Amino acid sequence: MSSHALLSASSASRRINCPPSARLAEKYEDRGSSYAAEGTDAHALCEYKLKAALGMEACPDPVVLVEQRVDFSRWVREGFGTADCIVIADGTLQVIDFKYGLGVLVAAEANPQMMCYALGTLDAFDGIYDIERVRMTIYQPRRDNLSTAEPPKAELLKWADEVLKPAADLAYAGEGKPACGEWCAFCKAKSACRARAEANLELARHEFRLPPLLTDEEVEDILAKVDGLVSWVSDIKEYALQQAIGGKQWHGFKLVEGRSNRRYVNDEAVAEAVLQAGFEPYERRLLGITAMQKMLGKARFDEALAGLVEKPQGKPTLVPESDKRPAMNNAKEDFNDNEGEHHV
Ligand code: SF4
């Protein structure tokens, strides 16, 4: 869950990696997004279901807290957040966070947001419940992702003192060295940030030579950075466009109308007019697979269309080694496999 603290738990990762981002982002208005609104609704539904299932109110042991405000200001000045669900039982503190997003797969391991929630809970409850173990779980249903980590309590507290607190102090003071990385994605300063621009323009040192002139190492280096470059370029374009719409003049640029296509004003009136003219306005088209399955129901769809639906192999995509999908055979490996078969 997000909160509106300057140093919120959800921005902990960015703040640790780039402490000045907290103050830089303050200058920009929070424009929200449809994804955030969708996430808020999904959280409200979860909260309702969980509380209803627990028959909330009386639940002495285990302790279950839903949408609980946690305060970790012992390490992060004015730091607080809202943990989706906290369970304390048998010496174990379990912090659960619900992620509704589809875009980024979120892991619980070394996740600063979860660690902040765990720290806030420890700070409030350790004295009362004698917590020995800390378990952090992220549930991201739309990515089939259930990720759990169990950081030793002593290590968590050490991290809080040695990493979280120093970074938070710098962030609060608006100091520290800006550092660019995947955490820039949700930083409000991301479009006009100089550090991000410099990091991305670094790629220009390859002088845009074509691959045959680059070494394998240089191509690997570019591959690792190119997604960040693409998103930076599109952030800059969007930022400049929004400013121009708002009245800013960029030297050498002007706003023009983009290309647009003709469209019907009223579909029914068009169909009626074409029928009147003696023509058939509609074409017959097969329903798409999703719509067809919805109409027939899964069982009847499977039975009636057995052997008539296939799933072609997906287009090869080059992704970092850390991607969860299994590696596919390349052309060379396929060739070697076939060679082997001939010799058997
Ligand atoms: S865009 Fe990235 S580098 Fe710049 S302030 Fe934000 S997090 Fe730091």
mmCIF file of C-alpha atoms and ligand atoms in Angstrom:
data_model
loop_
_atom_site.group_PDB
_atom_site.id
_atom_site.type_symbol
_atom_site.label_atom_id
_atom_site.label_comp_id
_atom_site.label_asym_id
_atom_site.label_seq_id
_atom_site.Cartn_x
_atom_site.Cartn_y
_atom_site.Cartn_z
ATOM 1 C CA MET A 1 0.000 0.000 0.000
ATOM 2 C CA SER A 2 1.116 3.540 -0.520
ATOM 3 C CA SER A 3 1.069 6.370 1.956
ATOM 4 C CA HIS A 4 1.703 10.053 1.664
ATOM 5 C CA ALA A 5 4.671 10.317 3.988
ATOM 6 C CA LEU A 6 7.692 12.054 2.480
ATOM 7 C CA LEU A 7 9.681 8.936 3.264
ATOM 8 C CA SER A 8 7.023 6.286 2.712
ATOM 9 C CA ALA A 9 7.668 2.554 2.885
ATOM 10 C CA SER A 10 6.676 2.080 -0.744
ATOM 11 C CA SER A 11 9.436 4.442 -1.861
ATOM 12 C CA ALA A 12 12.018 2.912 0.517
ATOM 13 C CA SER A 13 13.922 1.131 -2.230
ATOM 14 C CA ARG A 14 14.306 4.323 -4.274
ATOM 15 C CA ARG A 15 15.222 6.375 -1.223
ATOM 16 C CA ILE A 16 17.940 3.923 -0.193
ATOM 17 C CA ASN A 17 19.426 3.840 -3.680
ATOM 18 C CA CYS A 18 18.923 7.527 -4.433
ATOM 19 C CA PRO A 19 18.418 9.547 -1.222
ATOM 20 C CA PRO A 20 17.932 12.976 -2.900
ATOM 21 C CA SER A 21 14.955 11.630 -4.895
ATOM 22 C CA ALA A 22 12.654 12.187 -1.875
ATOM 23 C CA ARG A 23 13.083 15.973 -1.892
ATOM 24 C CA LEU A 24 13.399 16.251 -5.684
ATOM 25 C CA ALA A 25 10.091 14.428 -6.156
ATOM 26 C CA GLU A 26 8.380 16.763 -3.671
ATOM 27 C CA LYS A 27 8.348 19.498 -6.324
ATOM 28 C CA TYR A 28 6.095 17.467 -8.580
ATOM 29 C CA GLU A 29 2.402 17.053 -8.164
ATOM 30 C CA ASP A 30 1.107 13.501 -7.609
ATOM 31 C CA ARG A 31 -0.870 12.869 -10.793
ATOM 32 C CA GLY A 32 -1.948 9.377 -9.755
ATOM 33 C CA SER A 33 -2.743 6.769 -12.385
ATOM 34 C CA SER A 34 -5.503 4.397 -13.361
ATOM 35 C CA TYR A 35 -3.250 1.563 -12.106
ATOM 36 C CA ALA A 36 -3.044 3.180 -8.667
ATOM 37 C CA ALA A 37 -6.824 3.696 -8.542
ATOM 38 C CA GLU A 38 -7.362 0.066 -9.561
ATOM 39 C CA GLY A 39 -4.937 -1.052 -6.829
ATOM 40 C CA THR A 40 -6.778 1.000 -4.202
ATOM 41 C CA ASP A 41 -10.104 -0.612 -5.121
ATOM 42 C CA ALA A 42 -8.578 -4.104 -5.082
ATOM 43 C CA HIS A 43 -7.110 -3.413 -1.624
ATOM 44 C CA ALA A 44 -10.460 -2.191 -0.296
ATOM 45 C CA LEU A 45 -12.090 -5.406 -1.505
ATOM 46 C CA CYS A 46 -9.342 -7.512 0.115
ATOM 47 C CA GLU A 47 -9.717 -5.646 3.379
ATOM 48 C CA TYR A 48 -13.468 -6.181 3.394
ATOM 49 C CA LYS A 49 -13.199 -9.907 2.590
ATOM 50 C CA LEU A 50 -10.470 -10.514 5.117
ATOM 51 C CA LYS A 51 -12.294 -8.731 7.908
ATOM 52 C CA ALA A 52 -15.534 -10.514 7.046
ATOM 53 C CA ALA A 53 -13.766 -13.909 6.971
ATOM 54 C CA LEU A 54 -12.108 -13.255 10.315
ATOM 55 C CA GLY A 55 -15.318 -12.023 11.896
ATOM 56 C CA MET A 56 -12.992 -9.221 13.002
ATOM 57 C CA GLU A 57 -13.246 -7.427 16.321
ATOM 58 C CA ALA A 58 -12.331 -10.242 18.744
ATOM 59 C CA CYS A 59 -9.289 -12.229 17.681
ATOM 60 C CA PRO A 60 -6.967 -12.500 20.706
ATOM 61 C CA ASP A 61 -4.510 -15.148 19.525
ATOM 62 C CA PRO A 62 -3.222 -15.092 16.853
ATOM 63 C CA VAL A 63 -3.219 -11.337 16.473
ATOM 64 C CA VAL A 64 -4.441 -10.382 13.014
ATOM 65 C CA LEU A 65 -4.296 -6.772 11.921
ATOM 66 C CA VAL A 66 -5.704 -5.621 8.594
ATOM 67 C CA GLU A 67 -4.734 -2.337 6.900
ATOM 68 C CA GLN A 68 -2.623 -1.526 9.918
ATOM 69 C CA ARG A 69 -0.733 1.742 10.124
ATOM 70 C CA VAL A 70 2.855 0.998 11.097
ATOM 71 C CA ASP A 71 5.293 3.579 12.330
ATOM 72 C CA PHE A 72 8.986 3.069 11.616
ATOM 73 C CA SER A 73 10.039 6.586 12.568
ATOM 74 C CA ARG A 74 12.697 5.141 14.874
ATOM 75 C CA TRP A 75 14.792 4.729 11.732
ATOM 76 C CA VAL A 76 13.059 6.957 9.156
ATOM 77 C CA ARG A 77 12.062 10.419 10.289
ATOM 78 C CA GLU A 78 8.249 10.771 10.050
ATOM 79 C CA GLY A 79 8.214 7.318 8.430
ATOM 80 C CA PHE A 80 4.985 5.360 8.431
ATOM 81 C CA GLY A 81 3.007 3.157 6.100
ATOM 82 C CA THR A 82 -0.029 0.906 5.939
ATOM 83 C CA ALA A 83 0.592 -2.824 6.044
ATOM 84 C CA ASP A 84 -2.142 -4.848 4.338
ATOM 85 C CA CYS A 85 -2.115 -7.675 6.881
ATOM 86 C CA ILE A 86 -0.041 -8.525 9.933
ATOM 87 C CA VAL A 87 -0.314 -11.823 11.801
ATOM 88 C CA ILE A 88 1.503 -12.445 15.070
ATOM 89 C CA ALA A 89 1.348 -15.988 16.431
ATOM 90 C CA ASP A 90 3.696 -18.465 18.120
ATOM 91 C CA GLY A 91 6.631 -16.090 18.128
ATOM 92 C CA THR A 92 6.352 -15.405 14.395
ATOM 93 C CA LEU A 93 5.528 -12.061 12.870
ATOM 94 C CA GLN A 94 4.068 -12.439 9.403
ATOM 95 C CA VAL A 95 3.709 -9.327 7.234
ATOM 96 C CA ILE A 96 1.610 -9.781 4.109
ATOM 97 C CA ASP A 97 1.356 -7.311 1.262
ATOM 98 C CA PHE A 98 -1.116 -7.548 -1.560
ATOM 99 C CA LYS A 99 0.103 -6.289 -4.926
ATOM 100 C CA TYR A 100 -2.519 -5.838 -7.578
ATOM 101 C CA GLY A 101 -0.108 -4.638 -10.278
ATOM 102 C CA LEU A 102 0.699 -6.672 -13.359
ATOM 103 C CA GLY A 103 3.735 -4.843 -14.675
ATOM 104 C CA VAL A 104 6.557 -5.571 -12.263
ATOM 105 C CA LEU A 105 6.964 -8.938 -10.521
ATOM 106 C CA VAL A 106 7.623 -8.094 -6.875
ATOM 107 C CA ALA A 107 9.810 -10.302 -4.655
ATOM 108 C CA ALA A 108 9.674 -10.359 -0.846
ATOM 109 C CA GLU A 109 13.403 -11.111 -0.489
ATOM 110 C CA ALA A 110 15.322 -7.996 0.605
ATOM 111 C CA ASN A 111 12.280 -5.875 -0.165
ATOM 112 C CA PRO A 112 12.761 -2.534 1.646
ATOM 113 C CA GLN A 113 9.039 -1.742 1.771
ATOM 114 C CA MET A 114 8.279 -5.061 3.502
ATOM 115 C CA MET A 115 11.284 -4.616 5.770
ATOM 116 C CA CYS A 116 9.959 -1.199 6.838
ATOM 117 C CA TYR A 117 6.561 -2.714 7.668
ATOM 118 C CA ALA A 118 8.245 -5.521 9.620
ATOM 119 C CA LEU A 119 10.408 -3.016 11.496
ATOM 120 C CA GLY A 120 7.422 -0.828 12.368
ATOM 121 C CA THR A 121 5.540 -3.866 13.667
ATOM 122 C CA LEU A 122 8.538 -5.097 15.655
ATOM 123 C CA ASP A 123 8.925 -1.662 17.175
ATOM 124 C CA ALA A 124 5.308 -1.664 18.326
ATOM 125 C CA PHE A 125 4.791 -5.303 19.321
ATOM 126 C CA ASP A 126 8.098 -7.019 20.063
ATOM 127 C CA GLY A 127 7.978 -6.019 23.732
ATOM 128 C CA ILE A 128 4.473 -7.478 24.102
ATOM 129 C CA TYR A 129 4.668 -10.678 22.035
ATOM 130 C CA ASP A 130 8.303 -11.835 22.047
ATOM 131 C CA ILE A 131 8.731 -12.122 18.328
ATOM 132 C CA GLU A 132 11.466 -14.580 17.296
ATOM 133 C CA ARG A 133 10.925 -14.924 13.571
ATOM 134 C CA VAL A 134 9.934 -12.473 10.867
ATOM 135 C CA ARG A 135 8.285 -13.668 7.704
ATOM 136 C CA MET A 136 7.372 -11.335 4.815
ATOM 137 C CA THR A 137 4.997 -12.435 2.074
ATOM 138 C CA ILE A 138 3.923 -10.745 -1.134
ATOM 139 C CA TYR A 139 0.786 -11.980 -2.813
ATOM 140 C CA GLN A 140 0.489 -10.784 -6.422
ATOM 141 C CA PRO A 141 -2.412 -12.803 -7.836
ATOM 142 C CA ARG A 142 -2.429 -11.385 -11.357
ATOM 143 C CA ARG A 143 1.124 -12.668 -11.826
ATOM 144 C CA ASP A 144 0.571 -15.957 -9.897
ATOM 145 C CA ASN A 145 3.249 -14.695 -7.565
ATOM 146 C CA LEU A 146 3.479 -15.784 -3.934
ATOM 147 C CA SER A 147 6.866 -14.701 -2.642
ATOM 148 C CA THR A 148 8.051 -15.223 0.941
ATOM 149 C CA ALA A 149 11.269 -14.298 2.721
ATOM 150 C CA GLU A 150 12.398 -14.874 6.310
ATOM 151 C CA PRO A 151 15.132 -12.419 7.165
ATOM 152 C CA PRO A 152 16.757 -13.178 10.552
ATOM 153 C CA LYS A 153 15.483 -10.613 13.030
ATOM 154 C CA ALA A 154 19.012 -9.529 14.011
ATOM 155 C CA GLU A 155 19.912 -8.902 10.360
ATOM 156 C CA LEU A 156 16.748 -6.910 9.827
ATOM 157 C CA LEU A 157 17.569 -4.652 12.771
ATOM 158 C CA LYS A 158 21.172 -4.324 11.585
ATOM 159 C CA TRP A 159 19.979 -3.315 8.106
ATOM 160 C CA ALA A 160 17.663 -0.750 9.700
ATOM 161 C CA ASP A 161 20.540 0.857 11.601
ATOM 162 C CA GLU A 162 23.222 0.595 8.937
ATOM 163 C CA VAL A 163 21.362 1.057 5.641
ATOM 164 C CA LEU A 164 17.851 2.359 6.152
ATOM 165 C CA LYS A 165 18.521 5.036 8.756
ATOM 166 C CA PRO A 166 21.573 6.656 7.094
ATOM 167 C CA ALA A 167 19.786 6.763 3.718
ATOM 168 C CA ALA A 168 16.622 8.149 5.305
ATOM 169 C CA ASP A 169 18.594 10.877 7.100
ATOM 170 C CA LEU A 170 20.173 11.919 3.790
ATOM 171 C CA ALA A 171 16.798 11.758 2.037
ATOM 172 C CA TYR A 172 15.131 13.907 4.687
ATOM 173 C CA ALA A 173 17.874 16.496 4.418
ATOM 174 C CA GLY A 174 17.700 16.406 0.604
ATOM 175 C CA GLU A 175 21.323 15.299 0.498
ATOM 176 C CA GLY A 176 23.242 12.331 -0.901
ATOM 177 C CA LYS A 177 24.287 11.298 -4.356
ATOM 178 C CA PRO A 178 21.570 10.725 -6.945
ATOM 179 C CA ALA A 179 21.803 7.248 -8.434
ATOM 180 C CA CYS A 180 19.823 5.997 -11.380
ATOM 181 C CA GLY A 181 18.346 2.491 -11.681
ATOM 182 C CA GLU A 182 15.074 0.613 -12.013
ATOM 183 C CA TRP A 183 13.806 2.516 -8.935
ATOM 184 C CA CYS A 184 13.552 5.668 -11.133
ATOM 185 C CA ALA A 185 10.405 4.233 -12.761
ATOM 186 C CA PHE A 186 8.027 5.693 -10.141
ATOM 187 C CA CYS A 187 10.089 8.750 -9.164
ATOM 188 C CA LYS A 188 8.192 11.964 -9.816
ATOM 189 C CA ALA A 189 11.429 13.743 -10.762
ATOM 190 C CA LYS A 190 12.252 11.147 -13.411
ATOM 191 C CA SER A 191 11.662 13.260 -16.518
ATOM 192 C CA ALA A 192 13.803 16.253 -15.698
ATOM 193 C CA CYS A 193 16.344 14.475 -13.469
ATOM 194 C CA ARG A 194 19.909 15.300 -14.523
ATOM 195 C CA ALA A 195 21.466 12.185 -12.969
ATOM 196 C CA ARG A 196 19.120 9.961 -14.946
ATOM 197 C CA ALA A 197 19.821 11.898 -18.134
ATOM 198 C CA GLU A 198 23.566 11.574 -17.632
ATOM 199 C CA ALA A 199 23.371 7.870 -16.856
ATOM 200 C CA ASN A 200 21.359 7.244 -19.996
ATOM 201 C CA LEU A 201 23.430 9.469 -22.242
ATOM 202 C CA GLU A 202 26.419 7.388 -21.122
ATOM 203 C CA LEU A 203 25.249 4.951 -23.757
ATOM 204 C CA ALA A 204 26.224 7.510 -26.376
ATOM 205 C CA ARG A 205 29.855 6.710 -25.617
ATOM 206 C CA HIS A 206 29.331 3.650 -27.783
ATOM 207 C CA GLU A 207 28.919 6.245 -30.524
ATOM 208 C CA PHE A 208 26.002 4.319 -31.930
ATOM 209 C CA ARG A 209 28.298 1.995 -33.806
ATOM 210 C CA LEU A 210 26.535 -0.973 -35.353
ATOM 211 C CA PRO A 211 26.848 -4.361 -33.619
ATOM 212 C CA PRO A 212 29.529 -5.910 -35.888
ATOM 213 C CA LEU A 213 31.904 -3.171 -34.743
ATOM 214 C CA LEU A 214 31.090 -3.610 -31.064
ATOM 215 C CA THR A 215 32.579 -6.323 -28.891
ATOM 216 C CA ASP A 216 30.260 -8.921 -27.320
ATOM 217 C CA GLU A 217 30.847 -7.266 -23.948
ATOM 218 C CA GLU A 218 29.768 -3.884 -25.309
ATOM 219 C CA VAL A 219 26.582 -5.372 -26.795
ATOM 220 C CA GLU A 220 25.851 -7.070 -23.424
ATOM 221 C CA ASP A 221 26.435 -3.788 -21.632
ATOM 222 C CA ILE A 222 24.043 -1.967 -23.962
ATOM 223 C CA LEU A 223 21.411 -4.724 -23.664
ATOM 224 C CA ALA A 224 21.473 -4.385 -19.884
ATOM 225 C CA LYS A 225 20.823 -0.644 -20.101
ATOM 226 C CA VAL A 226 18.697 -0.231 -23.174
ATOM 227 C CA ASP A 227 15.263 -0.705 -21.544
ATOM 228 C CA GLY A 228 16.098 2.083 -19.100
ATOM 229 C CA LEU A 229 17.184 4.261 -22.025
ATOM 230 C CA VAL A 230 13.945 3.615 -23.916
ATOM 231 C CA SER A 231 11.786 4.441 -20.912
ATOM 232 C CA TRP A 232 13.845 7.562 -20.169
ATOM 233 C CA VAL A 233 13.447 8.769 -23.758
ATOM 234 C CA SER A 234 9.684 8.245 -23.649
ATOM 235 C CA ASP A 235 9.451 9.985 -20.247
ATOM 236 C CA ILE A 236 11.308 12.996 -21.688
ATOM 237 C CA LYS A 237 9.002 13.106 -24.724
ATOM 238 C CA GLU A 238 5.881 12.892 -22.551
ATOM 239 C CA TYR A 239 7.205 15.533 -20.147
ATOM 240 C CA ALA A 240 8.055 17.938 -22.977
ATOM 241 C CA LEU A 241 4.658 17.342 -24.625
ATOM 242 C CA GLN A 242 2.707 17.974 -21.417
ATOM 243 C CA GLN A 243 4.702 21.166 -20.789
ATOM 244 C CA ALA A 244 4.058 22.349 -24.354
ATOM 245 C CA ILE A 245 0.314 21.654 -24.023
ATOM 246 C CA GLY A 246 0.469 23.708 -20.849
ATOM 247 C CA GLY A 247 1.896 26.647 -22.809
ATOM 248 C CA LYS A 248 5.666 26.170 -22.707
ATOM 249 C CA GLN A 249 7.609 27.043 -25.850
ATOM 250 C CA TRP A 250 10.529 24.704 -26.606
ATOM 251 C CA HIS A 251 13.023 26.306 -28.993
ATOM 252 C CA GLY A 252 12.894 24.621 -32.386
ATOM 253 C CA PHE A 253 9.655 22.742 -31.629
ATOM 254 C CA LYS A 254 5.938 23.423 -32.040
ATOM 255 C CA LEU A 255 2.704 21.609 -31.247
ATOM 256 C CA VAL A 256 0.782 20.260 -34.241
ATOM 257 C CA GLU A 257 -2.280 18.072 -34.596
ATOM 258 C CA GLY A 258 -1.407 14.390 -34.933
ATOM 259 C CA ARG A 259 -2.823 12.247 -37.700
ATOM 260 C CA SER A 260 -6.461 11.249 -37.202
ATOM 261 C CA ASN A 261 -8.776 8.811 -38.981
ATOM 262 C CA ARG A 262 -12.359 9.211 -40.133
ATOM 263 C CA ARG A 263 -14.941 7.579 -37.884
ATOM 264 C CA TYR A 264 -18.699 7.081 -37.762
ATOM 265 C CA VAL A 265 -20.619 9.472 -35.573
ATOM 266 C CA ASN A 266 -23.395 6.939 -34.849
ATOM 267 C CA ASP A 267 -23.051 3.228 -35.739
ATOM 268 C CA GLU A 268 -26.794 2.467 -35.716
ATOM 269 C CA ALA A 269 -27.652 5.425 -37.940
ATOM 270 C CA VAL A 270 -24.929 4.341 -40.405
ATOM 271 C CA ALA A 271 -26.243 0.747 -40.515
ATOM 272 C CA GLU A 272 -29.791 2.006 -41.066
ATOM 273 C CA ALA A 273 -28.718 4.320 -43.885
ATOM 274 C CA VAL A 274 -26.763 1.533 -45.640
ATOM 275 C CA LEU A 275 -29.731 -0.866 -45.325
ATOM 276 C CA GLN A 276 -31.994 1.812 -46.798
ATOM 277 C CA ALA A 277 -29.593 2.060 -49.708
ATOM 278 C CA GLY A 278 -30.085 -1.678 -50.306
ATOM 279 C CA PHE A 279 -26.727 -2.936 -48.996
ATOM 280 C CA GLU A 280 -25.682 -5.157 -46.092
ATOM 281 C CA PRO A 281 -23.692 -3.048 -43.600
ATOM 282 C CA TYR A 282 -22.455 -5.906 -41.390
ATOM 283 C CA GLU A 283 -19.881 -8.640 -42.008
ATOM 284 C CA ARG A 284 -20.056 -12.063 -40.291
ATOM 285 C CA ARG A 285 -17.005 -12.807 -38.210
ATOM 286 C CA LEU A 286 -16.027 -15.734 -36.022
ATOM 287 C CA LEU A 287 -16.018 -14.844 -32.337
ATOM 288 C CA GLY A 288 -12.576 -14.566 -30.755
ATOM 289 C CA ILE A 289 -11.375 -17.431 -28.514
ATOM 290 C CA THR A 290 -12.084 -15.636 -25.214
ATOM 291 C CA ALA A 291 -15.577 -14.557 -26.259
ATOM 292 C CA MET A 292 -16.296 -18.034 -27.680
ATOM 293 C CA GLN A 293 -15.222 -19.768 -24.454
ATOM 294 C CA LYS A 294 -17.331 -17.336 -22.447
ATOM 295 C CA MET A 295 -20.368 -18.107 -24.602
ATOM 296 C CA LEU A 296 -19.960 -21.917 -24.563
ATOM 297 C CA GLY A 297 -18.545 -22.300 -21.049
ATOM 298 C CA LYS A 298 -15.142 -23.970 -20.529
ATOM 299 C CA ALA A 299 -16.319 -27.609 -20.545
ATOM 300 C CA ARG A 300 -18.360 -27.304 -23.738
ATOM 301 C CA PHE A 301 -15.655 -25.204 -25.391
ATOM 302 C CA ASP A 302 -13.025 -27.892 -24.639
ATOM 303 C CA GLU A 303 -15.269 -30.674 -25.885
ATOM 304 C CA ALA A 304 -16.670 -29.058 -29.002
ATOM 305 C CA LEU A 305 -13.437 -27.472 -30.160
ATOM 306 C CA ALA A 306 -11.014 -30.281 -29.200
ATOM 307 C CA GLY A 307 -8.153 -30.247 -31.704
ATOM 308 C CA LEU A 308 -9.344 -26.980 -33.240
ATOM 309 C CA VAL A 309 -7.458 -24.573 -30.995
ATOM 310 C CA GLU A 310 -3.681 -24.368 -30.973
ATOM 311 C CA LYS A 311 -1.122 -22.242 -29.193
ATOM 312 C CA PRO A 312 1.722 -21.352 -31.557
ATOM 313 C CA GLN A 313 5.219 -20.930 -30.181
ATOM 314 C CA GLY A 314 5.795 -17.402 -28.857
ATOM 315 C CA LYS A 315 8.176 -15.025 -30.642
ATOM 316 C CA PRO A 316 11.741 -15.326 -29.249
ATOM 317 C CA THR A 317 12.493 -12.541 -26.784
ATOM 318 C CA LEU A 318 15.879 -11.776 -25.259
ATOM 319 C CA VAL A 319 15.510 -11.138 -21.509
ATOM 320 C CA PRO A 320 17.909 -10.947 -18.558
ATOM 321 C CA GLU A 321 19.011 -14.256 -16.978
ATOM 322 C CA SER A 322 16.947 -13.368 -13.872
ATOM 323 C CA ASP A 323 13.668 -13.710 -15.827
ATOM 324 C CA LYS A 324 11.546 -16.577 -14.450
ATOM 325 C CA ARG A 325 10.634 -18.087 -17.837
ATOM 326 C CA PRO A 326 12.587 -21.204 -18.932
ATOM 327 C CA ALA A 327 15.166 -20.642 -21.678
ATOM 328 C CA MET A 328 14.126 -21.809 -25.144
ATOM 329 C CA ASN A 329 16.380 -23.662 -27.584
ATOM 330 C CA ASN A 330 18.180 -21.508 -30.119
ATOM 331 C CA ALA A 331 18.736 -22.490 -33.744
ATOM 332 C CA LYS A 332 22.169 -23.982 -33.036
ATOM 333 C CA GLU A 333 20.882 -26.210 -30.215
ATOM 334 C CA ASP A 334 17.953 -27.359 -32.380
ATOM 335 C CA PHE A 335 20.426 -28.259 -35.142
ATOM 336 C CA ASN A 336 22.642 -30.215 -32.721
ATOM 337 C CA ASP A 337 19.604 -32.099 -31.340
ATOM 338 C CA ASN A 338 18.575 -33.138 -34.848
ATOM 339 C CA GLU A 339 22.146 -34.131 -35.732
ATOM 340 C CA GLY A 340 22.193 -36.381 -32.662
ATOM 341 C CA GLU A 341 19.001 -38.120 -33.739
ATOM 342 C CA HIS A 342 20.521 -39.055 -37.149
ATOM 343 C CA HIS A 343 23.493 -40.797 -35.552
ATOM 344 C CA VAL A 344 21.497 -42.934 -33.130
HETATM 345 S S1 SF4 B 1 14.942 9.908 -11.397
HETATM 346 FE FE1 SF4 B 1 16.206 8.337 -10.458
HETATM 347 S S2 SF4 B 1 18.205 9.287 -10.210
HETATM 348 FE FE2 SF4 B 1 16.744 10.947 -10.517
HETATM 349 S S3 SF4 B 1 16.094 11.557 -8.468
HETATM 350 FE FE3 SF4 B 1 14.609 10.059 -9.178
HETATM 351 S S4 SF4 B 1 15.378 8.070 -8.393
HETATM 352 FE FE4 SF4 B 1 17.116 9.555 -8.281
#
